[in-house]
Amino acid sequence: MTLFGVTDVHIQHGSLVLLFLVPLLINIGILFIVLITLPNNRTNSSFLIFVFLLILWQLSDGIMRICPTEQAAIPWARISEAIILFVTPFALLFGLRFARWHKKVNPALLFVGLFLMPVLFLLGISVHDNGFTLLKSEYWNWVVNPKHTDFIYALYGWIALHGFVCMLLFGFIYFKKRKDPQTATPALLFALGFTMPTIGGIVCQVIGPLLFHTDDIPVTALLVTIFSALSLVAITKYQLLDYSPRHQWKNLVSLTSEGILIVNREDRIMYANECFCQLSGYTYKELEGKPASGILPDRPKIKMDREESVKAGNNPYDKKEIQLITKGGQKMWTLFSGSPYLDSKGNQIGCMGIYTNIEALKTTEKLLEVKVQELNLFFYKASHDLKAPAASIKGLVSLYKISRDPLSEVIINAIEQSANKLIETTDRLSQIAIISERVPEHREISWMNMIDTILEKIYEGQDCCSCKSVIKMTGPFYSDSYLMDLIFRIALVNAFTYRKDSREECKVHVNVVQEISGVSIRIADNGCGIPEELRRNIFTLFCRGEGRSGIGLGLYTLKLAVDKLGGQVSLNSEPGRGTELHVKIPFDGTPSPY
């Protein structure tokens, strides 16, 4: 009979036909399973091509065995030899993708390394048409008798090497991934499936004919049955190549509690999951093809922000809070996070967004803002209500001191100290409330005037105090004058208050230096310093200096002011040697409009 118009074949070896037909049918079954049931990705595609080449190789090898004459069998032997050149490279490619190691190699180098030699050997086979002869065999009908040439040695050696590397690769994957049964068990099955045909083929079809001049025993094609059977077990029982969410896409997006929306490059809706439809109140048919800006009015602004982010080198897909207009016309707050939507070639064809309903969160946020405003109002009013009687007490104490009654001097001093502390506390509470609500107004800072005004007040009643100020500014600096004054006032008062001894001279150094990003302020003193255990929490609420009568709000208030200006504050101190406060305020560059 004529087969494919190539040669005459005659089926007369029934058992021989079965030996080659069984693995062929198994591999055809595997091919259809992969095509129909498994997701379409590059790993599965490489396995698919590998199995397809196995089928072609087994088919050509089987036809060669049942040909009635040597002349009819030789073309099929040459076809079989050409196909086997590409079987092992695709097996290696599948193994690398299966283990996810292909990403460690440059794709171009990987392609050249796997397929350059097969192409060269294929050209060599077309030139060396006398590289082998066929011998008549009682059981195998025809067996290949390779000639002892350098080309044949290289060809058979290369095929044997690749088969051996495939066997080692899957064995290595098993040992590397043995703690992951999803990968390890199929890898073990593949390793076992490759071991038998590889060792059998090397011994019976390479070493024997080339080194010991024995007849070729075509066991490789038969032993591939073991590989085919184990592959079928790996695919059906252990879900080989099925560990991918792609074919579960519809289930995943339907089960998620987030709204998913996909738009094309023209901003028209191409897909919306059930959750997004529930959020918006529309059906998918009502949304499909409609402009996304119709229900998401913030999208044009998001697109502009994204372009600016790209120009600035930032992530253009940061999370944003945007409003969704529902079918009923209500505005709903959502948290949007997006990513580019790519086609199979990696080209961007749209954008995919995930929308989370944060309406309840926004409501809570508004309530919290109201409560914060109420708390700030309480601080502000309470500070004034407390400050008034404290000021009255202090005034009465001053009047009483005029009489100079020595019997009541100690009691009056104690009352005055308590009144002063109460006034200081109310001042700090008032400042905290003001900082919380204040929107910074940037005005040019007059450094020396500000520092001199603060020092003038501090020097009243102070002995042995000195302050050296160094201002190094190359131009005007704009910031909030109230907050800057508060920062310097608290820092300088602390520097003069926490001195070693009232009889020892207190020296304070102020350095203001303009930098590229802003201004650096350092205020150093030779005071008593701060122990390490206190330094950890020095900027927290009600943290007091050891053995001091402070109220624990000074540095906390200072840090609030620095944070409000977007700056940073740090403190270095050593007990007995003094303290240095370092404040960095960013450069705004422009004054606020009057």
XYZ file of C-alpha atoms in Angstrom, residues 141-384:
244
model
C 12.250 -6.225 10.634
C 14.669 -3.317 10.064
C 17.362 -1.974 12.384
C 19.664 1.001 11.841
C 23.326 0.246 11.254
C 25.231 3.562 11.788
C 28.534 4.044 9.989
C 31.631 4.872 12.039
C 32.212 8.454 10.929
C 32.965 11.583 12.967
C 29.616 13.071 11.991
C 27.683 10.007 13.205
C 29.682 9.925 16.449
C 28.883 13.605 17.029
C 25.218 13.145 16.106
C 24.598 10.140 18.342
C 26.690 11.639 21.145
C 24.691 14.877 21.062
C 21.337 13.022 21.173
C 22.559 10.821 24.052
C 23.886 13.863 25.960
C 20.597 15.713 25.673
C 18.617 12.702 26.825
C 20.937 12.308 29.804
C 20.641 16.045 30.670
C 16.822 15.780 30.520
C 16.927 12.876 32.948
C 19.212 14.801 35.336
C 17.138 17.978 35.002
C 13.897 16.378 36.154
C 15.746 14.525 38.888
C 17.244 17.804 40.084
C 13.828 19.491 39.983
C 12.473 16.720 42.197
C 15.216 17.142 44.830
C 14.984 20.941 44.651
C 11.186 21.009 44.983
C 10.678 17.916 47.124
C 8.956 19.985 49.845
C 6.350 21.060 47.285
C 4.283 17.979 46.329
C 2.502 19.881 43.560
C 5.815 20.149 41.689
C 7.946 17.364 43.177
C 5.695 14.362 42.424
C 5.194 15.144 38.701
C 8.932 15.924 38.428
C 9.730 12.498 39.927
C 7.397 10.801 37.461
C 9.065 12.633 34.577
C 12.526 11.731 35.873
C 11.581 8.040 36.086
C 9.919 8.232 32.665
C 13.070 9.666 31.092
C 15.479 7.346 32.872
C 14.473 4.066 31.228
C 14.369 5.197 27.552
C 17.505 7.335 28.022
C 19.653 4.605 29.584
C 18.209 1.927 27.310
C 18.731 4.066 24.206
C 22.304 5.030 25.141
C 23.287 1.419 25.835
C 21.435 -0.354 23.008
C 21.448 2.251 20.244
C 24.581 4.323 20.841
C 27.257 2.494 22.849
C 26.524 -0.974 21.428
C 26.484 -0.165 17.699
C 29.245 2.459 17.755
C 31.710 0.993 20.282
C 31.046 -2.755 20.275
C 29.701 -3.102 16.716
C 26.538 -4.871 17.848
C 23.230 -4.607 16.036
C 20.977 -1.683 16.897
C 18.181 -2.688 19.319
C 15.375 -0.075 18.959
C 14.287 -0.048 22.607
C 14.047 3.740 22.950
C 10.765 4.015 21.079
C 9.357 1.131 23.123
C 10.593 2.395 26.486
C 9.050 5.792 25.750
C 5.824 3.972 26.621
C 6.938 4.182 30.268
C 7.381 7.934 29.941
C 4.013 8.286 28.222
C 2.220 6.288 30.924
C 3.850 8.212 33.775
C 3.074 11.517 32.029
C -0.572 10.482 31.794
C -0.588 9.698 35.538
C 1.045 13.061 36.320
C -1.528 14.930 34.236
C -4.670 13.139 35.391
C -3.888 12.260 39.016
C -1.514 15.011 40.120
C -2.936 17.827 37.933
C 0.363 18.423 36.177
C 0.402 21.734 34.300
C -3.022 22.536 35.717
C -1.703 24.681 38.597
C -2.691 27.954 36.990
C -5.489 30.420 37.771
C -5.937 31.479 34.157
C -8.623 28.958 33.286
C -10.290 29.736 36.628
C -10.521 33.437 35.750
C -14.315 33.573 35.690
C -14.601 31.783 39.027
C -12.003 34.044 40.641
C -13.551 37.320 39.519
C -17.060 36.164 40.408
C -16.042 35.104 43.929
C -14.021 38.219 44.764
C -15.618 40.949 46.874
C -13.869 43.662 44.813
C -15.299 45.292 41.722
C -13.218 44.641 38.580
C -13.493 46.863 35.515
C -11.524 46.556 32.268
C -11.488 49.406 29.758
C -9.814 49.692 26.358
C -7.489 52.450 25.211
C -10.510 54.587 24.269
C -11.721 54.309 27.885
C -14.727 52.200 26.925
C -15.834 49.410 29.239
C -14.929 45.954 27.912
C -15.592 43.902 31.060
C -17.187 44.317 34.495
C -17.527 41.540 37.050
C -20.649 40.858 39.073
C -19.388 42.750 42.142
C -18.786 45.921 40.115
C -22.264 45.623 38.636
C -23.677 45.400 42.164
C -21.685 48.463 43.245
C -22.835 50.547 40.298
C -26.389 49.224 40.072
C -25.984 48.554 36.333
C -26.125 45.243 34.506
C -23.153 44.172 32.417
C -25.115 44.726 29.194
C -25.811 48.308 30.280
C -22.103 48.915 30.967
C -20.485 47.144 28.006
C -19.083 49.569 25.460
C -20.033 52.661 27.470
C -17.434 55.365 28.370
C -16.057 54.671 31.854
C -15.997 58.398 32.629
C -19.806 58.329 32.592
C -19.876 56.519 35.925
C -16.355 57.420 37.086
C -16.056 61.216 36.605
C -12.574 61.278 38.191
C -11.045 59.077 35.455
C -9.830 61.966 33.214
C -8.000 63.483 36.198
C -6.551 60.054 37.097
C -5.269 59.732 33.532
C -3.567 63.151 33.761
C -2.075 62.291 37.161
C -0.821 59.003 35.731
C 0.953 60.768 32.864
C 2.578 63.206 35.312
C 3.659 60.300 37.521
C 5.294 58.598 34.539
C 7.174 61.795 33.702
C 8.314 62.105 37.327
C 9.441 58.468 37.411
C 6.861 57.459 40.032
C 4.435 54.531 40.091
C 1.511 55.626 37.862
C -0.850 53.076 39.407
C -0.867 54.120 43.062
C -4.113 53.605 44.968
C -6.559 56.512 44.830
C -9.913 57.368 46.331
C -12.432 58.137 43.581
C -16.191 58.488 43.393
C -18.491 56.130 41.518
C -21.854 57.427 40.300
C -24.436 54.657 40.663
C -27.384 54.042 38.389
C -29.587 55.850 40.909
C -27.373 58.958 40.737
C -25.799 58.559 44.187
C -22.080 59.147 44.635
C -20.179 56.288 46.232
C -16.592 56.488 47.470
C -14.334 53.668 46.214
C -10.648 52.835 46.581
C -9.192 52.394 43.087
C -6.038 50.478 42.194
C -5.171 49.797 38.568
C -2.702 48.093 36.292
C -2.141 47.954 32.520
C -4.141 45.297 30.661
C -1.905 43.463 28.188
C -2.539 41.190 25.232
C -0.778 37.861 24.706
C 2.192 39.655 23.118
C 2.680 42.003 26.066
C 1.226 45.093 24.368
C -1.010 47.337 26.470
C -4.552 47.317 25.119
C -6.315 48.908 28.061
C -6.419 49.221 31.823
C -7.800 46.972 34.567
C -9.062 48.550 37.759
C -10.082 47.089 41.114
C -12.683 49.065 43.049
C -13.359 48.629 46.761
C -16.410 50.155 48.417
C -15.136 52.487 51.168
C -18.370 54.413 51.710
C -18.648 53.179 55.315
C -14.996 54.083 55.888
C -15.526 57.612 54.553
C -18.570 58.049 56.809
C -16.503 56.971 59.808
C -13.728 59.317 58.692
C -16.144 62.272 58.615
C -17.438 61.404 62.085
C -13.858 61.174 63.323
C -13.059 64.576 61.844
C -16.042 66.065 63.692
C -14.886 64.483 66.953
C -11.339 65.767 66.445
C -12.690 69.271 65.837
C -14.797 68.999 68.982
C -11.745 67.816 70.954
C -9.611 70.670 69.624
C -12.370 73.128 70.523
C -12.439 71.630 74.017
C -8.676 72.074 74.364
C -8.883 75.634 73.136
C -11.771 76.685 75.376
C -10.510 74.721 78.374
C -7.105 76.410 78.103
C -8.777 79.839 78.165
